[in-house]
PDB file of C-alpha atoms in Angstrom:
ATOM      1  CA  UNK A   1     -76.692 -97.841  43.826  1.00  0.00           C
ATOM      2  CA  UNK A   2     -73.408-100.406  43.391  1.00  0.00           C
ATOM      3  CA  UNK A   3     -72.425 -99.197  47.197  1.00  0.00           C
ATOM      4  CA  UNK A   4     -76.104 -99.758  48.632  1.00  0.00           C
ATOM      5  CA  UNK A   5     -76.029-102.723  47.155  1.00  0.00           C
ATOM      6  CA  UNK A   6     -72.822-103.805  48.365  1.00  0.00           C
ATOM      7  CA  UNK A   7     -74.174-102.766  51.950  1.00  0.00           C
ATOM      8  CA  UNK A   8     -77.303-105.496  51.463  1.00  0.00           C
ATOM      9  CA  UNK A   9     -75.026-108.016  50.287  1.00  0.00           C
ATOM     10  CA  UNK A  10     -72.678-107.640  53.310  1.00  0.00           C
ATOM     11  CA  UNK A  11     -75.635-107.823  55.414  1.00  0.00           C
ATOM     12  CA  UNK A  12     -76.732-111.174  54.172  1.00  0.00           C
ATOM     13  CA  UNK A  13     -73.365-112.654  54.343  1.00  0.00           C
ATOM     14  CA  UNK A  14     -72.731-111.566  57.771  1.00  0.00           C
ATOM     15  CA  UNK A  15     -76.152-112.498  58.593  1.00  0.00           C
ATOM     16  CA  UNK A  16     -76.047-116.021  57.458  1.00  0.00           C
ATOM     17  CA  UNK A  17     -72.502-116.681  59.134  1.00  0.00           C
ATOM     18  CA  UNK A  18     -73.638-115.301  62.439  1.00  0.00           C
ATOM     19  CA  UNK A  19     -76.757-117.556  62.540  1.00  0.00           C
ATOM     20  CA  UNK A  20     -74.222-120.547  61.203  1.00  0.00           C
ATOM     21  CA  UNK A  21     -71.418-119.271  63.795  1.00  0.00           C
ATOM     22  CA  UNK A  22     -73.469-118.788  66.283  1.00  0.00           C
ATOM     23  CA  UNK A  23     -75.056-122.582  65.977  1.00  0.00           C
ATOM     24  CA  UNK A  24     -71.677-124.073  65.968  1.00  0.00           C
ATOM     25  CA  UNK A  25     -70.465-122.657  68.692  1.00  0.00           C
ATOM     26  CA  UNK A  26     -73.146-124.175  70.918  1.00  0.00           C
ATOM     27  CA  UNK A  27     -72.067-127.286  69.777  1.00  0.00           C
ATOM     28  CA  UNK A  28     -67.750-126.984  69.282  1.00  0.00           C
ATOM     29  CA  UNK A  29     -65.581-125.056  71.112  1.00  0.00           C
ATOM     30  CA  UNK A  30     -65.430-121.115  70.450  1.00  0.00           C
ATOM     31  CA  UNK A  31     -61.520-121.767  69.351  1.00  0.00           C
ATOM     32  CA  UNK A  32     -62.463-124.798  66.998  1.00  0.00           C
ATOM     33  CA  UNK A  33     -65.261-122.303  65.196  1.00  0.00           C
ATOM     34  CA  UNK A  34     -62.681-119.333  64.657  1.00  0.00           C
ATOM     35  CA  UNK A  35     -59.723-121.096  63.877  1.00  0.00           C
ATOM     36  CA  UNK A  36     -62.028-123.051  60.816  1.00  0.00           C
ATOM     37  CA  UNK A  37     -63.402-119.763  59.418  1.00  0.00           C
ATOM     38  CA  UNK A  38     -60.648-117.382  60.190  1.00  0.00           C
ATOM     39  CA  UNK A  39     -58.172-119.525  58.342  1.00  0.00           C
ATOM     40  CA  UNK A  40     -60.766-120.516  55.464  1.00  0.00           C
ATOM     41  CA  UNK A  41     -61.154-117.047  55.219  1.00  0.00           C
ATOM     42  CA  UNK A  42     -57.023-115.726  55.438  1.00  0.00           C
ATOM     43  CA  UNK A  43     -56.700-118.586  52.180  1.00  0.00           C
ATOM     44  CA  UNK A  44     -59.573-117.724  49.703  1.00  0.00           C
ATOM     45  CA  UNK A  45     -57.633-113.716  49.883  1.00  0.00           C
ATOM     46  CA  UNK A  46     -55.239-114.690  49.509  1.00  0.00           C
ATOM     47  CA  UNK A  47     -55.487-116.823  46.181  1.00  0.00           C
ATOM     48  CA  UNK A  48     -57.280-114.068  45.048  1.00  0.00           C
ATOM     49  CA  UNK A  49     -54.862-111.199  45.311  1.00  0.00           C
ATOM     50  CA  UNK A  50     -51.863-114.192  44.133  1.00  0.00           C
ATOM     51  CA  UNK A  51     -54.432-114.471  41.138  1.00  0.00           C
ATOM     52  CA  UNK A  52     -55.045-110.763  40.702  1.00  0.00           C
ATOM     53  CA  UNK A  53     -51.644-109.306  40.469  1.00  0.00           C
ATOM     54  CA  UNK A  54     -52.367-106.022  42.225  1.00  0.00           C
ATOM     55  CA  UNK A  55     -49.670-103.956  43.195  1.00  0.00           C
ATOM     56  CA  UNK A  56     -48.306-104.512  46.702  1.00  0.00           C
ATOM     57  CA  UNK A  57     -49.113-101.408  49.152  1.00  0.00           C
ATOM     58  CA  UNK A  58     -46.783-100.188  51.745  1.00  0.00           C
ATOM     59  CA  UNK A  59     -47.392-101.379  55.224  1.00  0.00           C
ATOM     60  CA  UNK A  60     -48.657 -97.828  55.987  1.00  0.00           C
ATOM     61  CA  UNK A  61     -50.812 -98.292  53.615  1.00  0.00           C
ATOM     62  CA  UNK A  62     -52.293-100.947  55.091  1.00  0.00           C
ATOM     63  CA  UNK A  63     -51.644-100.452  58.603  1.00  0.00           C
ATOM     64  CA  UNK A  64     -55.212 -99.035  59.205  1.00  0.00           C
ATOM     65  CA  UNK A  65     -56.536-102.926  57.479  1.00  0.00           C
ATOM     66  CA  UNK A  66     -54.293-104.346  60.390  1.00  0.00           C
ATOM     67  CA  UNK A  67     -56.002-102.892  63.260  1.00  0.00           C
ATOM     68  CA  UNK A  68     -59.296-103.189  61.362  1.00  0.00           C
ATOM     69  CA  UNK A  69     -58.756-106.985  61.109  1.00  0.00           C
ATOM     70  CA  UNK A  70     -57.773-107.699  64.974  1.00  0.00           C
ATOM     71  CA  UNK A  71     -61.160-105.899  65.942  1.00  0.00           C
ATOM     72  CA  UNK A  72     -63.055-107.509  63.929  1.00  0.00           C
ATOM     73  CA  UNK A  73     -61.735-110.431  65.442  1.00  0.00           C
ATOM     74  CA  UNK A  74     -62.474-109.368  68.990  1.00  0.00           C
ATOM     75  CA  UNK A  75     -66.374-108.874  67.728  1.00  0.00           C
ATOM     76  CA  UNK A  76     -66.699-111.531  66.165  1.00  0.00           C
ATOM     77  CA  UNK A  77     -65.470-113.942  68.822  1.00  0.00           C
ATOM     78  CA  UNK A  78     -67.683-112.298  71.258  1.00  0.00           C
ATOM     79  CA  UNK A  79     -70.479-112.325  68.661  1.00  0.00           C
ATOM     80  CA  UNK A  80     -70.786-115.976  68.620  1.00  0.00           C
ATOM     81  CA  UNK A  81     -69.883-116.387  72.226  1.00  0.00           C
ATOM     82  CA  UNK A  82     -73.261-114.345  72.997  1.00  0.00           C
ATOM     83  CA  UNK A  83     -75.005-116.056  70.052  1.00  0.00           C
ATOM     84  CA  UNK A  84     -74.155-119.332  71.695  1.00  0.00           C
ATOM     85  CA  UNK A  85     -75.742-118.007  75.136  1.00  0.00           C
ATOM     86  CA  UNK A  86     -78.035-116.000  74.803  1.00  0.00           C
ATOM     87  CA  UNK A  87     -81.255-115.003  72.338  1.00  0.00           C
ATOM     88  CA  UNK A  88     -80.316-115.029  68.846  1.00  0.00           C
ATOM     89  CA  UNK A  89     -82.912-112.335  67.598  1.00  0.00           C
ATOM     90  CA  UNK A  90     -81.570-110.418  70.616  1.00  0.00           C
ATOM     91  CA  UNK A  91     -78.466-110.544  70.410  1.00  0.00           C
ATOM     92  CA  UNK A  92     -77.258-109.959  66.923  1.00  0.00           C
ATOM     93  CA  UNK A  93     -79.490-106.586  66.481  1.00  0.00           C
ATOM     94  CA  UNK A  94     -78.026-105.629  69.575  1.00  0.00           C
ATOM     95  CA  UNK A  95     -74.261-105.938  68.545  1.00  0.00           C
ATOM     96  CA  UNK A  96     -75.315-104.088  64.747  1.00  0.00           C
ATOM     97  CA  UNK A  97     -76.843-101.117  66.721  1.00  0.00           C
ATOM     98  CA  UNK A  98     -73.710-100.030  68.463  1.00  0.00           C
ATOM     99  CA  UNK A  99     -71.443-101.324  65.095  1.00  0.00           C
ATOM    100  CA  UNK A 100     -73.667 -98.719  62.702  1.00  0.00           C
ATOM    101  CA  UNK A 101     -73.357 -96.003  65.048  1.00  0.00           C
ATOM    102  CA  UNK A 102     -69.459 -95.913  65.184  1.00  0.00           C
ATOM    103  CA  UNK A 103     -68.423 -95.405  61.136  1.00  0.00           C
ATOM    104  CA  UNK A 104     -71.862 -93.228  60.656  1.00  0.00           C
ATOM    105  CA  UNK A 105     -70.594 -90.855  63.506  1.00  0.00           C
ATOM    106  CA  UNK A 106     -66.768 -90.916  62.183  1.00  0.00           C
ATOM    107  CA  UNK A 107     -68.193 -90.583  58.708  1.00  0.00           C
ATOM    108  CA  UNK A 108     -69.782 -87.344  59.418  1.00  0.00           C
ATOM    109  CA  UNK A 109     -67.740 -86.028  61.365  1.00  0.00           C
ATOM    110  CA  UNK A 110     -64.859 -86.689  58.595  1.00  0.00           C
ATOM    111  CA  UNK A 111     -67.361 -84.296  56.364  1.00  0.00           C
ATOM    112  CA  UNK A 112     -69.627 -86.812  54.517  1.00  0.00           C
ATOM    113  CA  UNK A 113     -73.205 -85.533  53.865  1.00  0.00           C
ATOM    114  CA  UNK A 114     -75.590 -88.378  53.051  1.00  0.00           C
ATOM    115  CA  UNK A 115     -78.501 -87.252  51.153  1.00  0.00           C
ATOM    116  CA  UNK A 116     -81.356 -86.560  52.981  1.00  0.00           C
ATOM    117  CA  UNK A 117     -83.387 -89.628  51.787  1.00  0.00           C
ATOM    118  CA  UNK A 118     -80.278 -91.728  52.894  1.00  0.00           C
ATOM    119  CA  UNK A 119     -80.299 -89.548  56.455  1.00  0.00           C
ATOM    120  CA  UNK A 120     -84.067 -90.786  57.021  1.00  0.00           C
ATOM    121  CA  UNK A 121     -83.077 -94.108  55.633  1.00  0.00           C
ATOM    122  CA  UNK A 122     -79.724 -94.774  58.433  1.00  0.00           C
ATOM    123  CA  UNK A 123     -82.301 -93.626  60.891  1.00  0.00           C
ATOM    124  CA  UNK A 124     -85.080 -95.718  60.235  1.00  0.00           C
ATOM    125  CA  UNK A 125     -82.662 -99.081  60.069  1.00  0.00           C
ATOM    126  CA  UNK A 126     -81.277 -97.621  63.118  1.00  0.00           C
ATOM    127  CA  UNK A 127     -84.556 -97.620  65.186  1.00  0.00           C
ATOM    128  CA  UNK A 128     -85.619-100.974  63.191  1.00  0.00           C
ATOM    129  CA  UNK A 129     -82.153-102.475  64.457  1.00  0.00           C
ATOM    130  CA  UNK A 130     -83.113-100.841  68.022  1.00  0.00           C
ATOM    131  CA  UNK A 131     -86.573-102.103  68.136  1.00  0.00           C
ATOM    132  CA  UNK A 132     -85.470-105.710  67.187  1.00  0.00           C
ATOM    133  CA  UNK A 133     -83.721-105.691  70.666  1.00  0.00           C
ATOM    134  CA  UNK A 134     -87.403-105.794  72.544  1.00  0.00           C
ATOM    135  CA  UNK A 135     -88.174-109.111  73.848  1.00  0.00           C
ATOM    136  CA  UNK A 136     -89.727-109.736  77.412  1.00  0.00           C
ATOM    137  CA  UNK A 137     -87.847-110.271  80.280  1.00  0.00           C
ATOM    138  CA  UNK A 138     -89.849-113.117  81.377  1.00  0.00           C
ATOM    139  CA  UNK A 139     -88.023-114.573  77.482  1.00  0.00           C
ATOM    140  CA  UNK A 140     -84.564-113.694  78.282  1.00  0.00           C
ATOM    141  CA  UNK A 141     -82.471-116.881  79.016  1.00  0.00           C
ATOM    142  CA  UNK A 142     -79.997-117.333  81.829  1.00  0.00           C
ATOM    143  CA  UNK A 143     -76.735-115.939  81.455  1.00  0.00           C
ATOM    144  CA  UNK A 144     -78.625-112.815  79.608  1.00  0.00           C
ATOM    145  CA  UNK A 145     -76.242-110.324  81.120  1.00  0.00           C
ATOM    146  CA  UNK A 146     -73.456-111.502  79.903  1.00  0.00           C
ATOM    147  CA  UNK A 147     -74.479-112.012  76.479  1.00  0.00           C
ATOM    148  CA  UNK A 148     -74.985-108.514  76.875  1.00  0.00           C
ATOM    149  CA  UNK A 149     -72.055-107.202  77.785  1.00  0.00           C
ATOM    150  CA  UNK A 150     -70.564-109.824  74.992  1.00  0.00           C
ATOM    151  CA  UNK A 151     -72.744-107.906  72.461  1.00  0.00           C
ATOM    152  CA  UNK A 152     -71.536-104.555  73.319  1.00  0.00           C
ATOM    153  CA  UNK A 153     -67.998-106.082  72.881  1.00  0.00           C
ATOM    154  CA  UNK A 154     -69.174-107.239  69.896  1.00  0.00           C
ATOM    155  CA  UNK A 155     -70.321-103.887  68.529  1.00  0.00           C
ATOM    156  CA  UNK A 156     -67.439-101.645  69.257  1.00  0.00           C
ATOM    157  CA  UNK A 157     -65.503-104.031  67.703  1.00  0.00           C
ATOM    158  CA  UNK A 158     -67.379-104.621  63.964  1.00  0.00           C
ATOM    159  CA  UNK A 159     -67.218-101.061  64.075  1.00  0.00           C
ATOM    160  CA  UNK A 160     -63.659-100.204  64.357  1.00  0.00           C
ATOM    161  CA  UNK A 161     -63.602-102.956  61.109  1.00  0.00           C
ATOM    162  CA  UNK A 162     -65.828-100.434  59.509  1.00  0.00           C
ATOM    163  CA  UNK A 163     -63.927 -97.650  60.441  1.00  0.00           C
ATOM    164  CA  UNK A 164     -60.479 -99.132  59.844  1.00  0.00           C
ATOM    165  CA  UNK A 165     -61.486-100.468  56.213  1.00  0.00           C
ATOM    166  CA  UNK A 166     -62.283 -97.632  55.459  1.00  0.00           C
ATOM    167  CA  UNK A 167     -59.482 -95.535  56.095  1.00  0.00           C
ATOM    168  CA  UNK A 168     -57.566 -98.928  54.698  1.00  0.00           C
ATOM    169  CA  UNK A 169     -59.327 -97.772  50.672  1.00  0.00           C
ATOM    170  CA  UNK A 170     -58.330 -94.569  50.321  1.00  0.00           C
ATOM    171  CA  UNK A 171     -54.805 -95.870  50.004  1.00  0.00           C
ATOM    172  CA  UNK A 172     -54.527 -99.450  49.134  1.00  0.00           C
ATOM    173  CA  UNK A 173     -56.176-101.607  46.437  1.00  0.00           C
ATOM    174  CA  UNK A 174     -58.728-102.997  48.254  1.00  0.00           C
ATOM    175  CA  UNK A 175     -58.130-106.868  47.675  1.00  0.00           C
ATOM    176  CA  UNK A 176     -54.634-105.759  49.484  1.00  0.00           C
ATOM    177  CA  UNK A 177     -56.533-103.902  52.545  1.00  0.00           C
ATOM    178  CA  UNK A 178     -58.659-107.525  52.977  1.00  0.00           C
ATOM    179  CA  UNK A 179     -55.942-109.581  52.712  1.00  0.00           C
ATOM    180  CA  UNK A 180     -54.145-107.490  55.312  1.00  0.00           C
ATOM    181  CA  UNK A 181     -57.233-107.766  57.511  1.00  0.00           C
ATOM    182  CA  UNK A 182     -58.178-111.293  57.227  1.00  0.00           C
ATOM    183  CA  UNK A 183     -54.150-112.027  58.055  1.00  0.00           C
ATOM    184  CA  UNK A 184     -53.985-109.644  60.995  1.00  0.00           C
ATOM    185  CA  UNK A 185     -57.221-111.369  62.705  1.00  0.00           C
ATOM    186  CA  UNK A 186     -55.659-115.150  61.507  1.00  0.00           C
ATOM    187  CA  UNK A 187     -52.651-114.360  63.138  1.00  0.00           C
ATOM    188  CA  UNK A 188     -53.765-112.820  66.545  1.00  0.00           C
ATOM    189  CA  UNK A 189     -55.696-115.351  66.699  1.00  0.00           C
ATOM    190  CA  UNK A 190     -53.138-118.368  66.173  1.00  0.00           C
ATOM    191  CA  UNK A 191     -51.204-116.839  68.325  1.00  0.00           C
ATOM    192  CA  UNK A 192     -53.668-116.561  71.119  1.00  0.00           C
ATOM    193  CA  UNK A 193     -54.565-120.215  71.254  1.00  0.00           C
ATOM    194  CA  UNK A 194     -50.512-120.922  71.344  1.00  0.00           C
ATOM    195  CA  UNK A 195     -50.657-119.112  74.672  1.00  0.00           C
ATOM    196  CA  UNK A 196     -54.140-120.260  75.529  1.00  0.00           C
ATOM    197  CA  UNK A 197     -54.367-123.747  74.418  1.00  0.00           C
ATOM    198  CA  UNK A 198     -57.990-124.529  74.414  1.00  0.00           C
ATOM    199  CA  UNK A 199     -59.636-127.571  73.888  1.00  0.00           C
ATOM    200  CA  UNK A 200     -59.773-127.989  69.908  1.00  0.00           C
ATOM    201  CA  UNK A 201     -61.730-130.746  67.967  1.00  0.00           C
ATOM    202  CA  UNK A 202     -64.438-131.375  65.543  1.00  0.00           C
ATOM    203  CA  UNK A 203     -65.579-134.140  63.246  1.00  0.00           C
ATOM    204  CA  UNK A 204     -65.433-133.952  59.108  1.00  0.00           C
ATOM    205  CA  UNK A 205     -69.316-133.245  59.677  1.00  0.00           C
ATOM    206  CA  UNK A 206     -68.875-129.793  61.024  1.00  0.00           C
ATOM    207  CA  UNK A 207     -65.756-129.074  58.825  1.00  0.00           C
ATOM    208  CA  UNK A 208     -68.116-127.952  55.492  1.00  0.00           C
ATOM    209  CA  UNK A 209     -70.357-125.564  57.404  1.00  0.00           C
ATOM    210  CA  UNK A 210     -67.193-124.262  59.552  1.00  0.00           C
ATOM    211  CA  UNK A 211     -65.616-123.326  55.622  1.00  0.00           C
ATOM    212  CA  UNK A 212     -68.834-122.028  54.790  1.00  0.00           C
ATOM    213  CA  UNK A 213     -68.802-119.704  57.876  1.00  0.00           C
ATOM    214  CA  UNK A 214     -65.241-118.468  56.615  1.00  0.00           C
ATOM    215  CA  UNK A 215     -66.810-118.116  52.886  1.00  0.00           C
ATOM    216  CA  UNK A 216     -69.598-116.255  54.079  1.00  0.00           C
ATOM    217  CA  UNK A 217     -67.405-113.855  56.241  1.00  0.00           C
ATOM    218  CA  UNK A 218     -65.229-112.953  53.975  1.00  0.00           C
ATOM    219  CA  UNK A 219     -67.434-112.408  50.968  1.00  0.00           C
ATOM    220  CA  UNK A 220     -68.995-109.720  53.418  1.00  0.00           C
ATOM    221  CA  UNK A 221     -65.685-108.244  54.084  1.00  0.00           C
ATOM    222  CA  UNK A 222     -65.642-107.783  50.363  1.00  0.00           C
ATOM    223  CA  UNK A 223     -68.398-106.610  49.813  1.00  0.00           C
ATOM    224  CA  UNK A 224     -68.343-104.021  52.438  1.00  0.00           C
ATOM    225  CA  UNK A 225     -64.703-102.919  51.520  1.00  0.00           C
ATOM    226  CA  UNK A 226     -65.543-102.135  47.885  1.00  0.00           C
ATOM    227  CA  UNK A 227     -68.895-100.530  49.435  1.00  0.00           C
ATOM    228  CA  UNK A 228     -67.099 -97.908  51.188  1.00  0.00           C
ATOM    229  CA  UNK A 229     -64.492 -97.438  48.771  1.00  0.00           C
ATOM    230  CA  UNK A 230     -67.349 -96.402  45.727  1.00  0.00           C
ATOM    231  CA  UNK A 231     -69.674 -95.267  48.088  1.00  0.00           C
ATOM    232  CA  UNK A 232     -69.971 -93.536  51.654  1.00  0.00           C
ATOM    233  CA  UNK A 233     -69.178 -95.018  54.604  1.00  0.00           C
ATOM    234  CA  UNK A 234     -72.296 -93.862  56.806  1.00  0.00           C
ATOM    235  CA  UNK A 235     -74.289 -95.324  54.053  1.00  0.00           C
ATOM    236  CA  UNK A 236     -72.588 -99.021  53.364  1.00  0.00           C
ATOM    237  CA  UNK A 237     -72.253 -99.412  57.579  1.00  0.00           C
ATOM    238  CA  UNK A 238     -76.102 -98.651  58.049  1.00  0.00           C
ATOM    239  CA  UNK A 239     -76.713-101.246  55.367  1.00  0.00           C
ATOM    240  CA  UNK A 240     -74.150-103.754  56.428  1.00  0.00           C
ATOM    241  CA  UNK A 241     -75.505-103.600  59.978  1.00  0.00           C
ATOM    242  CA  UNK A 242     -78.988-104.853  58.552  1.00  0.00           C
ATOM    243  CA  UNK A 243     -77.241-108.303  59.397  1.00  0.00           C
ATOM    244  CA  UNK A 244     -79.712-108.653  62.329  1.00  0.00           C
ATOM    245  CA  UNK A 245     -82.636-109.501  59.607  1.00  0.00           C
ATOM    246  CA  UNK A 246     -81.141-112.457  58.331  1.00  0.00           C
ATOM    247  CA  UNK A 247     -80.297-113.729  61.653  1.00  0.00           C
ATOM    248  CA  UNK A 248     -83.466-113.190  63.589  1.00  0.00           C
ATOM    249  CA  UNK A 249     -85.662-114.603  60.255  1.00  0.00           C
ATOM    250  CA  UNK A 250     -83.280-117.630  60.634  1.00  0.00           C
ATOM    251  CA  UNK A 251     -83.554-117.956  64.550  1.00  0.00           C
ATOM    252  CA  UNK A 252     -87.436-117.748  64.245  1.00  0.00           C
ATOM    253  CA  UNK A 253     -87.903-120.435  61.494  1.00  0.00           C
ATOM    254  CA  UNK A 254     -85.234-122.823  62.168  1.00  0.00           C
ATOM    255  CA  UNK A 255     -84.741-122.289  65.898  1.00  0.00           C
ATOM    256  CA  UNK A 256     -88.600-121.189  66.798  1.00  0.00           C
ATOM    257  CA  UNK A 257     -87.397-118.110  68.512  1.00  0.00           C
ATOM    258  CA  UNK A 258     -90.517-116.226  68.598  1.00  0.00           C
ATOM    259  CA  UNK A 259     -90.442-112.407  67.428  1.00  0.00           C
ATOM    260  CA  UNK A 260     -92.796-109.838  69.856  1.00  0.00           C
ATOM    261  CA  UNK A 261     -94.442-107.736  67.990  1.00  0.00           C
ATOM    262  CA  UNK A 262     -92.057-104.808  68.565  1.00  0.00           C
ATOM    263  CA  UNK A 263     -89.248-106.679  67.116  1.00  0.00           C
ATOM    264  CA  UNK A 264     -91.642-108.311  64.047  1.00  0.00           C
ATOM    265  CA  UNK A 265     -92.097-103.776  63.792  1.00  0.00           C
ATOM    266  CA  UNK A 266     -88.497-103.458  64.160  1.00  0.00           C
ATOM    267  CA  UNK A 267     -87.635-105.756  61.061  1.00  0.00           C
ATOM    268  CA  UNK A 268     -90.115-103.789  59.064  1.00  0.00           C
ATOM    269  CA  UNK A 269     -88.666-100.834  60.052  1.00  0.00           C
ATOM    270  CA  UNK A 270     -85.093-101.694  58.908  1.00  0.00           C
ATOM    271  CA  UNK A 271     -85.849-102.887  55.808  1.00  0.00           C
ATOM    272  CA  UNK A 272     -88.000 -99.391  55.222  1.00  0.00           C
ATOM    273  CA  UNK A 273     -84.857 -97.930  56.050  1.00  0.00           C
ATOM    274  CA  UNK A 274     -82.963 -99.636  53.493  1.00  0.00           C
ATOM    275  CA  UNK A 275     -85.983 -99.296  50.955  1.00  0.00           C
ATOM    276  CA  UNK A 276     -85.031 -94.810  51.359  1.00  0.00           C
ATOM    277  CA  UNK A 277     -81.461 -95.323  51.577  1.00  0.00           C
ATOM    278  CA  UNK A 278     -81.266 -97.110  47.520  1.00  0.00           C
ATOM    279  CA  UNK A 279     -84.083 -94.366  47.101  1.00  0.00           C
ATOM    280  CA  UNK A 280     -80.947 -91.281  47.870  1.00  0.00           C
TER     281      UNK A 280
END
């Protein structure tokens, strides 16, 4: 029950920085957004592991965090990129989809055996998550291709942060495996806009929401890391990729996005799913 819990909790985090993320970044620059939240995210860590005295892992040990951190960077940037562009209620169940599918298929494979409650649970929230895609085309803005194609980027790349966080646990403390990721993706990403050198800028109005984005983004990294490391992953990534729900609730009452009923279904559907997965 703590993992499955865990799994909701990174849902709504990631949920309520994607809708925040993905408001921002229609108004600032993509670079301004990520540089706010990445760094907000790198500093609140790392106080906490300077606060928490955990031993220090071997890089090794974290290297797995490392790699986990740069693609959640990659999915994230083009997560609020196609945010930005595209459909919100679209676009975010679109990008959770592919991310569940990833660390459920690795999982398995790696010899985990969800109970069969939790099997009918993953699938449900899978076809919910699916279902929450429909809209008509005669709804789909401009541009909807490449919001697409910036959602599929987005997927395969939350899921190689499930994947990599979790093989990051089963050797370091996990405080150490999230500081290691939250560093790796600050410092790809600095460096990036060194060789880039995009247009930066934003007012002190935007700066508390931008630190609230970070906040909320890294207290779903937490939660999902100590998901997977008391609980299976196949489980915590089905429930973390619920993120869609918060979004598309958001999108429909603050943004009037309307929700066909095959996507109002798919919501339903999801949080059935989740309702059989606590029930395992």
């Amino acid at each position: 029950m703590v993992a499955v819990a865990l799994g909701i909790g990174a849902a709504t985090c990631w949920g309520l920085a994607d809708f925040l993320g993905g408001l921002r970044a229609r108004r600032l620059t993509l670079a301004t957004v990520l540089l706010a939240s990445q760094l907000t995210a790198v500093v609140a860590v790392a106080l906490v592991v300077a606060a928490g005295e955990f031993e220090v892992p071997s890089l090794g040990e974290v290297s797995p965090a490392l790699v986990a951190g740069v693609c959640q960077l990659a999915g994230i940037a083009a997560l609020y990129r196609a945010l930005a562009v595209g459909t919100m209620s679209v676009i975010s169940p679109i990008s959770a989809s592919g991310a569940a599918a990833l660390p459920v298929i690795v999982g398995v494979a790696g010899g985990e055996r969800p109970a069969s409650l939790q099997v009918a649970g993953m699938a449900a929230a899978f076809i919910g998550v699916v279902l929450a895609t429909r809209a008509p085309a005669a709804s789909r803005p401009r541009g909807a291709r490449t919001s697409l194609a910036l959602a599929t980027i987005a997927a395969l790349g939350i899921g190689g942060f499930y994947v990599g966080m979790d093989a990051a646990v089963e050797d370091a403390e996990p405080f150490w495996a999230l500081l290691a990721a939250r560093a790796s993706a600050a410092g790809v990403l600095v460096l990036a806009l060194l060789m880039l050198r995009p247009t930066l800028g934003a007012g002190l109005r935007s700066l508390p929401t931008l630190v609230l984005i970070g906040m909320l983004d890294v207290g779903a990294n937490a939660c999902f890391t100590f998901g997977v490391d008391t609980g299976l992953v196949s489980v915590v990534a089905v429930l973390a990729s619920l993120y869609p729900v918060t979004t598309v609730i958001l999108a429909r009452a603050l943004l009037g996005e309307r929700l066909v009923s095959a996507q109002a279904a798919g919501v339903a559907i999801a949080l059935a799913g989740v309702a059989l997965i606590a029930a395992g």
